[in-house]
Short mmCIF file of C-alpha atoms in Angstrom, two decimals:
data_model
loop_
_atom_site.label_atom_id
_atom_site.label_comp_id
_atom_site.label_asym_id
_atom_site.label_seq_id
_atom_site.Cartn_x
_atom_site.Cartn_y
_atom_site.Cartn_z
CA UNK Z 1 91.82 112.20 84.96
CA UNK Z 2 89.86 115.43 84.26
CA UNK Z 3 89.84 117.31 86.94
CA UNK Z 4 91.76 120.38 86.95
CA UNK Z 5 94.52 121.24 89.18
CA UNK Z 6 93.70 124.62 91.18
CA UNK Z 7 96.50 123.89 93.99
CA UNK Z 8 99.64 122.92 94.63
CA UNK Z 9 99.89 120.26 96.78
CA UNK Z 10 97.42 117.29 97.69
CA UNK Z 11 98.98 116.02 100.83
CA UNK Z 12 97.39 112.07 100.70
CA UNK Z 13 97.33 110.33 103.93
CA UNK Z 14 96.52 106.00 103.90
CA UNK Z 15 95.17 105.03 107.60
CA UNK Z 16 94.32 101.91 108.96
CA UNK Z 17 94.51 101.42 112.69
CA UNK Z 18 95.91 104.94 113.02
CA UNK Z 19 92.61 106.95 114.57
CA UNK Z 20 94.83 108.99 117.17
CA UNK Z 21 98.11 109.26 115.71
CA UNK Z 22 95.93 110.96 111.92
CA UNK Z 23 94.20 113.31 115.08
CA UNK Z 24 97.31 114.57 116.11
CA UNK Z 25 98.87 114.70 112.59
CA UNK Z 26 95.91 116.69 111.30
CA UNK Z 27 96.15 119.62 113.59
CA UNK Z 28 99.59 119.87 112.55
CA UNK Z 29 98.89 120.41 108.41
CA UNK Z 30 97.91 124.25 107.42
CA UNK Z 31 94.52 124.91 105.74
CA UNK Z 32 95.68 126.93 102.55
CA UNK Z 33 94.18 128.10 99.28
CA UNK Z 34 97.52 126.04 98.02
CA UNK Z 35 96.86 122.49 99.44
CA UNK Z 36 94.09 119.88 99.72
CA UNK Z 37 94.32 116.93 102.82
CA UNK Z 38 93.33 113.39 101.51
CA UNK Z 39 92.56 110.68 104.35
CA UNK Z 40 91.99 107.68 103.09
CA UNK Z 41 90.65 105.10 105.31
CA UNK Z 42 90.45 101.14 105.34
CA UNK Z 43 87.17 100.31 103.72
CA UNK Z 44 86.40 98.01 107.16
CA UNK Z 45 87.45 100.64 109.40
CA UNK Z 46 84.85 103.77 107.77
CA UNK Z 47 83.37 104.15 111.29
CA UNK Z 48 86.08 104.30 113.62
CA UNK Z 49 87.18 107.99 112.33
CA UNK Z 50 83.32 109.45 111.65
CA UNK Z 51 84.60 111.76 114.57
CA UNK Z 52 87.22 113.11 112.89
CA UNK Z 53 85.08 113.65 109.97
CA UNK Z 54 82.56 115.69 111.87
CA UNK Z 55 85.69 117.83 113.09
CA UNK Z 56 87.38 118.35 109.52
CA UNK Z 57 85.89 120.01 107.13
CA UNK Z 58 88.45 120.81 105.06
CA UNK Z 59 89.53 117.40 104.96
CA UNK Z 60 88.32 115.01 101.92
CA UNK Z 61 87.71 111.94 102.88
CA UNK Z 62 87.78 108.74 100.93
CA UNK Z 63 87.65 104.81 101.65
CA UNK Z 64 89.38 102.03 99.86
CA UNK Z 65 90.38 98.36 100.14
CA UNK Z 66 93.05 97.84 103.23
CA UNK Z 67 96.59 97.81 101.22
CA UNK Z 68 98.51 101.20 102.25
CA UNK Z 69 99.76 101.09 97.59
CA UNK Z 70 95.92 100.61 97.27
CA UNK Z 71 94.71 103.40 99.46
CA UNK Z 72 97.28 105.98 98.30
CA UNK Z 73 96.03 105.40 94.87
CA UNK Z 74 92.51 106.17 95.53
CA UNK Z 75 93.58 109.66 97.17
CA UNK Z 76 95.67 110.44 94.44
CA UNK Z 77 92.76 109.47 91.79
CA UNK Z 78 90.75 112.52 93.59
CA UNK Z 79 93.60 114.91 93.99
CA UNK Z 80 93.37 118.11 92.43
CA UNK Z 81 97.06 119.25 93.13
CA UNK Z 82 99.72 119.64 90.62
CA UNK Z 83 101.71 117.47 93.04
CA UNK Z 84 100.63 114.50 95.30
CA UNK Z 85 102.73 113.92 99.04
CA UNK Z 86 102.08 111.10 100.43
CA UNK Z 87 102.44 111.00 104.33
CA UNK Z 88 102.20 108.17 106.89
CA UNK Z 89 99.97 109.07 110.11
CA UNK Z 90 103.00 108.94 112.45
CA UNK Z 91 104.98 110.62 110.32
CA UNK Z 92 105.21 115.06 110.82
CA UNK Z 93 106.74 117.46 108.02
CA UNK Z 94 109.27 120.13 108.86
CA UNK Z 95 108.08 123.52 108.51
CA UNK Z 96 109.74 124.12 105.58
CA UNK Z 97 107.79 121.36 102.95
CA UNK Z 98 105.44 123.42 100.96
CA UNK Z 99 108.25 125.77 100.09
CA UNK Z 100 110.38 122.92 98.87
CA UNK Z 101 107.96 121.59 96.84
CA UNK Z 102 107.53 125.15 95.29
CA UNK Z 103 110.52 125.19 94.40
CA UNK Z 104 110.43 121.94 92.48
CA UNK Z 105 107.22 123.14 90.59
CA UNK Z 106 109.92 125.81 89.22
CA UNK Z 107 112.31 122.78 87.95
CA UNK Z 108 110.54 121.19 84.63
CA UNK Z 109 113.57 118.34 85.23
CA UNK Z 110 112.48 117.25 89.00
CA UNK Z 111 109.64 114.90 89.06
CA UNK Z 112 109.54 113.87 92.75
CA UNK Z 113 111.37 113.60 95.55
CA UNK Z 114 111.49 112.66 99.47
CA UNK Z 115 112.70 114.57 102.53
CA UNK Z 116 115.46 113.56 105.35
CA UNK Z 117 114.54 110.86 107.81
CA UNK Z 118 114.53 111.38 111.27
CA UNK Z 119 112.94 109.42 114.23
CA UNK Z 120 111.13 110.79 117.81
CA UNK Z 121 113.41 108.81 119.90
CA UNK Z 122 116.63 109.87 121.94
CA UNK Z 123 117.92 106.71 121.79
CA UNK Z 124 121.49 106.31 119.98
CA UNK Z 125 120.40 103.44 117.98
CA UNK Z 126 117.66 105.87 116.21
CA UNK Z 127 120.59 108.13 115.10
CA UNK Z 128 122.41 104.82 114.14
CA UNK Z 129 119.30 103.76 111.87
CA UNK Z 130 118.65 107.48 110.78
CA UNK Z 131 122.40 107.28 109.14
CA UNK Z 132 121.82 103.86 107.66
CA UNK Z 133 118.97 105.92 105.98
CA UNK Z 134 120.74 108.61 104.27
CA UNK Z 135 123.36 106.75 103.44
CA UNK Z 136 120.87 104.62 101.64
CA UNK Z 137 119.29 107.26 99.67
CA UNK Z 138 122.83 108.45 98.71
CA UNK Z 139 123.93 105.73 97.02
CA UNK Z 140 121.25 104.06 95.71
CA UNK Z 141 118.71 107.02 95.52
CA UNK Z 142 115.53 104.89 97.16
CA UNK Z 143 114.13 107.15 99.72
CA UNK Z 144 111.32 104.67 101.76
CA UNK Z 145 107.27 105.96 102.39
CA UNK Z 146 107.57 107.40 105.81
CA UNK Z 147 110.04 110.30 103.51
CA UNK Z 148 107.18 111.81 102.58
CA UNK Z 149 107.69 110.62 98.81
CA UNK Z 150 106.08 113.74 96.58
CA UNK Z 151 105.57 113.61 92.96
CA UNK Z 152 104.26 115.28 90.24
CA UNK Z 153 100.53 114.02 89.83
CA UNK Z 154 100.87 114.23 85.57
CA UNK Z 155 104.09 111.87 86.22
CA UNK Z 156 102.59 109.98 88.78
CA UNK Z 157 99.58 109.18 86.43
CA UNK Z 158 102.08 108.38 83.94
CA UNK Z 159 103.94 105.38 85.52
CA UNK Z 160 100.25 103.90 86.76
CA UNK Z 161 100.73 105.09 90.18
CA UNK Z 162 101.54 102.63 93.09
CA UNK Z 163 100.32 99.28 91.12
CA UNK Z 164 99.17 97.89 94.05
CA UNK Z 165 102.02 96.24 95.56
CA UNK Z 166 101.66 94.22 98.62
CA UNK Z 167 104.68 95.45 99.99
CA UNK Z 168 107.57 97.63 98.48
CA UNK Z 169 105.28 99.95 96.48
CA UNK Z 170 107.31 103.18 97.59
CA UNK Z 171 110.46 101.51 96.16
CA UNK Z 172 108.74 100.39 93.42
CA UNK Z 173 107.72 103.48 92.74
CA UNK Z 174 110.62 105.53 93.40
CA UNK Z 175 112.63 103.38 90.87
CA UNK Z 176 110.27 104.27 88.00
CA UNK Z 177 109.99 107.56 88.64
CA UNK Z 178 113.77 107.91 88.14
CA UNK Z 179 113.76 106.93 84.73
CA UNK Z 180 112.00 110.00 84.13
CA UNK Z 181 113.46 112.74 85.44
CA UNK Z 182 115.09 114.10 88.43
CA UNK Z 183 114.69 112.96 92.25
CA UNK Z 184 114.88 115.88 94.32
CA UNK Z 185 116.06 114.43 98.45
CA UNK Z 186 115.92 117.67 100.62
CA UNK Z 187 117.90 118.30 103.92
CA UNK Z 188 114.40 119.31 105.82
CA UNK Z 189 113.72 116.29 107.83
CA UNK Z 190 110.20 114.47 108.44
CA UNK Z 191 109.87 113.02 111.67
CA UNK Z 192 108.44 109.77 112.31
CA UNK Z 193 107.52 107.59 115.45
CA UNK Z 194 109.99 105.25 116.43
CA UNK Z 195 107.55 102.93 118.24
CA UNK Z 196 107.31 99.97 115.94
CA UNK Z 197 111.33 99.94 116.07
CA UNK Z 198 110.84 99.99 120.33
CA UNK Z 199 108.34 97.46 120.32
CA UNK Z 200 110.02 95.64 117.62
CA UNK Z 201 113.51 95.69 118.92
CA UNK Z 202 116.20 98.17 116.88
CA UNK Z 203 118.33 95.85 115.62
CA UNK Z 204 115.74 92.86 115.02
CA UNK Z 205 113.41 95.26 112.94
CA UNK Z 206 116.68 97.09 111.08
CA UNK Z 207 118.29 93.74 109.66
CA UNK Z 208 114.18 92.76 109.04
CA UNK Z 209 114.09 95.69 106.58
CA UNK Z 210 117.17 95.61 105.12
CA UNK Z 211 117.25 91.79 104.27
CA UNK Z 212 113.54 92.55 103.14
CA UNK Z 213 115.05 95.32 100.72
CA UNK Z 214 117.60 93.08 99.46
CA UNK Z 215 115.69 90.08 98.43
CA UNK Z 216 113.62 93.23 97.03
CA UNK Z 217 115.83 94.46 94.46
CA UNK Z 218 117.40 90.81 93.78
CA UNK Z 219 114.24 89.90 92.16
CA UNK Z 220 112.05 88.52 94.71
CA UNK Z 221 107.69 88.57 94.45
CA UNK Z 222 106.64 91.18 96.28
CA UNK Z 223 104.03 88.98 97.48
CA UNK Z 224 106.13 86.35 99.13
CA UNK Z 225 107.81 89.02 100.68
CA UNK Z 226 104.57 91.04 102.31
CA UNK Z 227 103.75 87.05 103.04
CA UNK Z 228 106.45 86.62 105.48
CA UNK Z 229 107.16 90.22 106.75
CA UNK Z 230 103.21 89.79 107.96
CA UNK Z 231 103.97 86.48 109.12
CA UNK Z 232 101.48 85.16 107.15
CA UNK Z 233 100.66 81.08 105.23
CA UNK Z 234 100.72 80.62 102.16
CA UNK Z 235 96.93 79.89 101.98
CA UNK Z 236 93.95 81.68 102.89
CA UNK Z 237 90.56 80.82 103.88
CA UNK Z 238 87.77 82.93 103.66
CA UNK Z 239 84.55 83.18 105.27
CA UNK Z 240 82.21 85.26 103.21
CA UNK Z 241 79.94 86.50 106.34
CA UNK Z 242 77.16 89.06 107.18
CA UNK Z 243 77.16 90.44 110.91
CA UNK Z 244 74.45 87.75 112.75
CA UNK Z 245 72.61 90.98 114.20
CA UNK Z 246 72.27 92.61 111.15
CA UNK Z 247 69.05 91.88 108.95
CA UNK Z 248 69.82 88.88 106.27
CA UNK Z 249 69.19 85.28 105.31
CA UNK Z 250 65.64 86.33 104.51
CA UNK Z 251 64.79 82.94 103.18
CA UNK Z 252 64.93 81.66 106.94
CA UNK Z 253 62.85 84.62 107.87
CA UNK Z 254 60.59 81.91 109.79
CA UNK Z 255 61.45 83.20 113.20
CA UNK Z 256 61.04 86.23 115.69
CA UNK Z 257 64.07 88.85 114.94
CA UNK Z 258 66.15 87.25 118.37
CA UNK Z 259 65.41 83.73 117.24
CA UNK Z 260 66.59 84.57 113.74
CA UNK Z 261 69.95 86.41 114.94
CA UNK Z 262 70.85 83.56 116.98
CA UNK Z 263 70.59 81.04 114.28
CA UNK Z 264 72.70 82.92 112.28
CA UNK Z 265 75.23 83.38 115.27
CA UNK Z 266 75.30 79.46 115.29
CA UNK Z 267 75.68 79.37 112.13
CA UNK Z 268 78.44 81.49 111.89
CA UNK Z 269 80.38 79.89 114.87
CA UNK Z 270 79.89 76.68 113.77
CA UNK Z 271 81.47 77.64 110.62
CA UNK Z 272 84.21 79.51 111.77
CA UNK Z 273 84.88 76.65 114.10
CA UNK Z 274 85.51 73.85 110.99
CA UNK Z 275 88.06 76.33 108.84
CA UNK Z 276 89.73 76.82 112.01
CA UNK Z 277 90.74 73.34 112.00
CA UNK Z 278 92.99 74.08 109.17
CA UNK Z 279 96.19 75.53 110.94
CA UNK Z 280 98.00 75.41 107.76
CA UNK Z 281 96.03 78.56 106.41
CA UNK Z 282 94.99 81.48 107.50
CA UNK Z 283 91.83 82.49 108.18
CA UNK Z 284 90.12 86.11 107.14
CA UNK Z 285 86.18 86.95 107.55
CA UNK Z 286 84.74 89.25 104.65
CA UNK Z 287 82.54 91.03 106.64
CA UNK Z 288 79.20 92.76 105.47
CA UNK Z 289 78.01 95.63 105.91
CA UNK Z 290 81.72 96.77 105.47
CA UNK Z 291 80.76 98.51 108.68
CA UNK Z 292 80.37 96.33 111.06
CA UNK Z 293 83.52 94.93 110.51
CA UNK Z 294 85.12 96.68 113.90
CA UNK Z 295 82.17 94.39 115.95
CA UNK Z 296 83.24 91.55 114.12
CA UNK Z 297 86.77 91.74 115.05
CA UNK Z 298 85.33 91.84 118.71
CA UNK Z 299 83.48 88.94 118.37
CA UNK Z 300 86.51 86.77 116.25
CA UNK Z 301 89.38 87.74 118.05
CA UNK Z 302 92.83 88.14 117.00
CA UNK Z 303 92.89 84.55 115.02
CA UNK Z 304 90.88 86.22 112.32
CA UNK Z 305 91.68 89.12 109.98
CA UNK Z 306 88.10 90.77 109.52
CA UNK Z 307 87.80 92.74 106.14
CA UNK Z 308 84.88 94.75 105.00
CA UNK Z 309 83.07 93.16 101.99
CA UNK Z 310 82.97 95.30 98.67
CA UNK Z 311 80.14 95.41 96.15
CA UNK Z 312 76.32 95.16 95.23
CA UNK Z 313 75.92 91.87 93.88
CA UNK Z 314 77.17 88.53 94.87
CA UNK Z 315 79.61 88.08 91.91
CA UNK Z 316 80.83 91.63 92.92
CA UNK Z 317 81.81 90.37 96.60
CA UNK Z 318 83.07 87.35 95.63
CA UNK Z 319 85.37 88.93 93.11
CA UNK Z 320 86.55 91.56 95.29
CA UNK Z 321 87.11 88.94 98.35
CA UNK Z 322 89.42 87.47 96.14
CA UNK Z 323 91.43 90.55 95.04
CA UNK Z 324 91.49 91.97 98.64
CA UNK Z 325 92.96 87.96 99.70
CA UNK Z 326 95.48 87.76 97.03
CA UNK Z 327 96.39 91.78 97.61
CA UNK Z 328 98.02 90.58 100.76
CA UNK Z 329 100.37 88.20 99.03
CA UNK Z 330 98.30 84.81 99.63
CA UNK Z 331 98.77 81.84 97.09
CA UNK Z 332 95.98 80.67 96.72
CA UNK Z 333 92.58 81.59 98.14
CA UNK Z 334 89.62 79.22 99.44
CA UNK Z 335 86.01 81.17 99.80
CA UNK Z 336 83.19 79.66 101.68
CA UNK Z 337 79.86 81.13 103.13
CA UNK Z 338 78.68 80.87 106.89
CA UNK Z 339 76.12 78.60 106.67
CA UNK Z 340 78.07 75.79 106.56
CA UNK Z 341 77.96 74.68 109.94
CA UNK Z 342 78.69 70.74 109.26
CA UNK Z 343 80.93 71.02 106.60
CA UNK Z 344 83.96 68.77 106.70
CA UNK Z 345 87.46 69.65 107.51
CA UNK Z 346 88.71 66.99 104.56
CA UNK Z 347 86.51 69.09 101.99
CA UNK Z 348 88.77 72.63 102.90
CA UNK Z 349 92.22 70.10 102.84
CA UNK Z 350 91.47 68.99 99.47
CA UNK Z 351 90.61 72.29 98.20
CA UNK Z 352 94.33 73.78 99.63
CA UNK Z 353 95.78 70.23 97.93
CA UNK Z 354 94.30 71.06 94.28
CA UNK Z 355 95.49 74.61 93.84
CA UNK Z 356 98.90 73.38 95.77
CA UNK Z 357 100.91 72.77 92.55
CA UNK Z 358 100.22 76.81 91.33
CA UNK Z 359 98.72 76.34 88.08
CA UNK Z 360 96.03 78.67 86.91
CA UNK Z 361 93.00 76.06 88.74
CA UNK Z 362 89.99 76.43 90.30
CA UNK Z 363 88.24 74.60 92.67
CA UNK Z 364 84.67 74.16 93.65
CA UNK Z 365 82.21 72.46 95.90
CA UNK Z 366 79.22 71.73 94.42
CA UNK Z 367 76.09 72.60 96.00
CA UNK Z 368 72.82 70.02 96.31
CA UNK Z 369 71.00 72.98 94.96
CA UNK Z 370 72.64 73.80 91.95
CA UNK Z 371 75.11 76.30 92.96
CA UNK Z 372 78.56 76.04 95.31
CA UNK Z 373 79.63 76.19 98.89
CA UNK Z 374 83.08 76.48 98.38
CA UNK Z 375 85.70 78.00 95.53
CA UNK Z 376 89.40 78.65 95.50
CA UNK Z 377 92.27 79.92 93.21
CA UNK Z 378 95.60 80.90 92.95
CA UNK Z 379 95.21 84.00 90.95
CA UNK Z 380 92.47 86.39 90.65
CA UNK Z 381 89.65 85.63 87.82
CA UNK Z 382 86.92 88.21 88.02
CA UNK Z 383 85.47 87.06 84.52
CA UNK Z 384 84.38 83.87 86.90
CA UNK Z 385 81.86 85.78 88.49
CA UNK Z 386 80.32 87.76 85.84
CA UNK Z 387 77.22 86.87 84.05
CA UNK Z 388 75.55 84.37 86.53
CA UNK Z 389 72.28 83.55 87.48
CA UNK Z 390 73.00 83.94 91.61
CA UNK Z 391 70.28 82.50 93.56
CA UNK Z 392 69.13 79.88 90.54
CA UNK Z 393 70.23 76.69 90.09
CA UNK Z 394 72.38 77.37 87.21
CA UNK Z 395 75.56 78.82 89.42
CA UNK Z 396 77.84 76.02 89.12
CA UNK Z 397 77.18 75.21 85.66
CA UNK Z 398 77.58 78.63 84.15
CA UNK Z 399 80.82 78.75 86.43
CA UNK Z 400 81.95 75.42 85.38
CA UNK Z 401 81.64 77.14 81.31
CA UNK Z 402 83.37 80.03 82.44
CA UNK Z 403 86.07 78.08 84.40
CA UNK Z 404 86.66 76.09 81.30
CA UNK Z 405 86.88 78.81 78.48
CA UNK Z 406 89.25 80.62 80.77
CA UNK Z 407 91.34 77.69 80.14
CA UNK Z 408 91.55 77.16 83.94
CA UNK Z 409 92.02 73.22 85.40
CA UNK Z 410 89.27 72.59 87.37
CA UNK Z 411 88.87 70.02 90.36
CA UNK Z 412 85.15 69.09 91.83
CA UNK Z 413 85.34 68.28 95.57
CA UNK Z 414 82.79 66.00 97.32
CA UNK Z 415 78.77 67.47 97.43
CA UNK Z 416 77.41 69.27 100.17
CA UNK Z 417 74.74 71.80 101.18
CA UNK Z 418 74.89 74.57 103.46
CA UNK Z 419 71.93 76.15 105.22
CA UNK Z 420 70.18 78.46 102.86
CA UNK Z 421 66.40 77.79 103.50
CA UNK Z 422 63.79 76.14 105.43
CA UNK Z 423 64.31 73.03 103.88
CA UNK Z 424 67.94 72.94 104.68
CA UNK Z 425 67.37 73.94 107.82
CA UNK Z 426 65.33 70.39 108.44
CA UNK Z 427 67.71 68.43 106.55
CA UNK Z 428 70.05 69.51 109.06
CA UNK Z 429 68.12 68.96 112.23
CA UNK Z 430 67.73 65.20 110.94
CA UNK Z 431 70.31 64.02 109.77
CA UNK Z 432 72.51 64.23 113.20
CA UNK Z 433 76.08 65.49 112.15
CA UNK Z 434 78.52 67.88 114.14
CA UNK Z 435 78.03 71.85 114.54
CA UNK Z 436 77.11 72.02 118.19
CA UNK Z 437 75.62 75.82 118.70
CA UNK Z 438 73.51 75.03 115.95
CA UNK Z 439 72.45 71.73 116.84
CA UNK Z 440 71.77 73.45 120.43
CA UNK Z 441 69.55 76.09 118.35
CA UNK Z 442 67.81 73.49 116.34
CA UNK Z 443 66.82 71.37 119.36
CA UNK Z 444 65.57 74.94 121.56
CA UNK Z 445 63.55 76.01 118.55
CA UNK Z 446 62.88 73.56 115.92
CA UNK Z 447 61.32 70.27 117.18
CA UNK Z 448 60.30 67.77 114.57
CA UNK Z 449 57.75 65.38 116.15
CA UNK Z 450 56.61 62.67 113.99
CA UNK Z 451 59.02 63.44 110.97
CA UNK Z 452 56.71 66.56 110.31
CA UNK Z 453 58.87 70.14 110.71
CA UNK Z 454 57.57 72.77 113.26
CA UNK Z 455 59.19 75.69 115.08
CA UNK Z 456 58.68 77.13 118.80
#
């Protein structure tokens, strides 16, 4: 990193579904020749703070991939402060952090270091947990996120930041900063909300943390662990999707602008409906534009997790999809488009049974047109995605080359074709198969008299 650090402190904040409590936390930080303020806000949920943005102008704002190790990461690669602090939403600093800190930058031998915990609550238990805390970071020295953790940003570039850790990243952290130099754990407390341990019950969330800490530092994957303190399968599907009422799908373009959006809308239900058949996996839409993901949500519900798609091309989205997936601790990943309204539940089952035994595999679903409707993993594979002729009818073959001099086993499912054109389109209206909204499209707009195609 090049940039130069002309202050102190870059005070990095990671947000995602925290709009009001970052509005209240912000009018609480000083605006100072001697620190910078870092949000950094879910990629899918840019939007939703464009108000606060228009209201801080000494804040620098910055979007990144959901994944709070992730996020923190991308503030820190912009910092310009000889130290990064990284600070939750609900979390507030005592009065008294910037002159802590000082002092540190006055000790070569301290290289980061947390403040006291302390909840908002009244409630005994929160004294209780707030005990538990320090006598935690007594003995074994692991302060936890909502501390306040700061470091130096030379040392913190040194150890290759947070690493992207589905869950445990400040620990992580924290233990490979100590074999550095000195921790530095000041009296000054930060207070943070108690609310997820009042919704979440004291004692039911307290034993949740500390048997997740445990199984932590005994050696367990970080990503089994963010699996099940998310509640989350093992398995993913994704639906690679762009908002119905945004423009797209040019190459059914045949239509009025309403007539086109609500083919796409059946489409997409349609499509959504068949991969919710598969209870045993979870289900996440990869949204684009990355904007519209907070409409999407509204239209999904809560049975969906709605991410914002990330790049320019189609290998680009695909290989990001996949990271942002297997980010949240998933073992293995299935990806299919939205124009699949027919496809059958039995193709999705077989692709979670091939990658089931967690070798490095891929599957795919070849396409009637030369490309694919469907591929899953159990580990990321970017190289898959690189060099290919998207939109021709070499797609699954070049992948297919790829797949095999990455050494990876590969498994073919059954054909199929989703609907990418005109053509498809008819093949569907014929041939007389499930997908209901767009079988009720098809029969409002596209009669076929005769055998020959028209549209009304």
């Amino acid at each position: 990193m090049n940039i130069s650090a002309d202050r102190l402190v870059s005070i990095v904040i990671p947000v995602w579904q925290d709009r009001d409590s970052l509005a209240d936390l912000l009018a609480t930080l000083p605006s100072c020749d001697r620190t910078e303020i870092i949000v950094v806000v879910a990629l899918d949920e840019a939007l939703r703070y464009r108000d606060l943005q228009e209201h801080s102008e000494s804040v620098r704002w910055v979007t990144a991939p959901r994944g709070r190790g992730g996020q923190m990461d991308a503030g820190a690669a912009v910092a310009r402060g000889r130290w990064l602090l990284f600070l939750h939403a609900d979390s507030r600093l005592p009065t008294s952090w910037l002159e802590v800190i000082a002092q540190a930058d006055h000790q070569s031998r301290v290289v980061g270091g947390a403040f006291r915990f302390a909840l908002d609550s009244r409630d005994w238990r929160a004294r209780i947990l707030e005990f538990g805390v320090r006598l935690r970071v007594a003995v074994f020295g692991l302060p936890y996120g909502d501390q306040a953790l700061f470091v130096r940003r030379s040392v913190f570039e040194a150890v290759g930041g947070f690493r992207g850790l589905p869950l445990m990243e400040d620990v992580d952290l924290v233990r490979r900063l100590k074999r550095l130099g000195q921790m530095h754990f000041d009296a000054a407390a930060v207070t943070t909300s108690a609310r997820r341990w009042e919704q979440d019950g004291w004692a039911r969330r307290s034993v949740k943390n500390v048997a997740l800490i445990a199984r932590y530092l005994t050696g367990a994957d970080p990503a089994l662990l963010a699996r099940q303190y998310q509640g989350r399968q093992s398995e993913a599907i994704v639906l690679m999707a762009r908002a119905p009422w945004t423009p797209g799908k040019t190459r059914l373009q045949a239509f009025d602008d309403t007539t086109h959006a609500a083919l796409r809308r059946a489409l997409f239900d349609d499509t959504l409906s068949v991969i919710g058949t598969v209870a045993a996996a979870d289900h996440i839409i990869a949204c684009a534009p990355a904007g519209e993901a907070r409409a999407m949500r509204r239209i999904v519900g809560a049975g969906c997790e709605v991410i914002g798609q990330r790049g320019t091309s189609l290998g680009d989205r695909l290989a990001h999809a996949f990271d942002d997936a297997f980010q949240r601790g998933y073992r293995s990943v299935v990806i299919v488009g939205s124009d699949l309204p027919d496809l059958p539940e039995r193709s999705l089952r077989a692709a979670l049974a091939s990658l089931s035994d967690a070798s490095d595999h891929v599957v795919l679903g070849p396409a009637r047109d030369g490309g694919y409707y469907l591929i899953g993993l159990n580990r990321p594979h970017p190289e898959l995605f690189l060099g290919i002729d998207w939109g021709t009818g070499n797609v699954l073959r070049q992948t297919l080359e790829k797949a095999a001099a990455l050494g990876l086993l590969i498994s073919r499912l059954e054909e199929w074709s989703d609907v990418d054109d005109l053509g498809d389109l008819e093949t569907f209206a014929q041939a007389g198969r499930s997908a209901p909204r767009t079988r009720e499209w098809a029969r409002q707009h596209w009669q076929i008299p005769d055998g020959r195609r028209g549209h009304g």
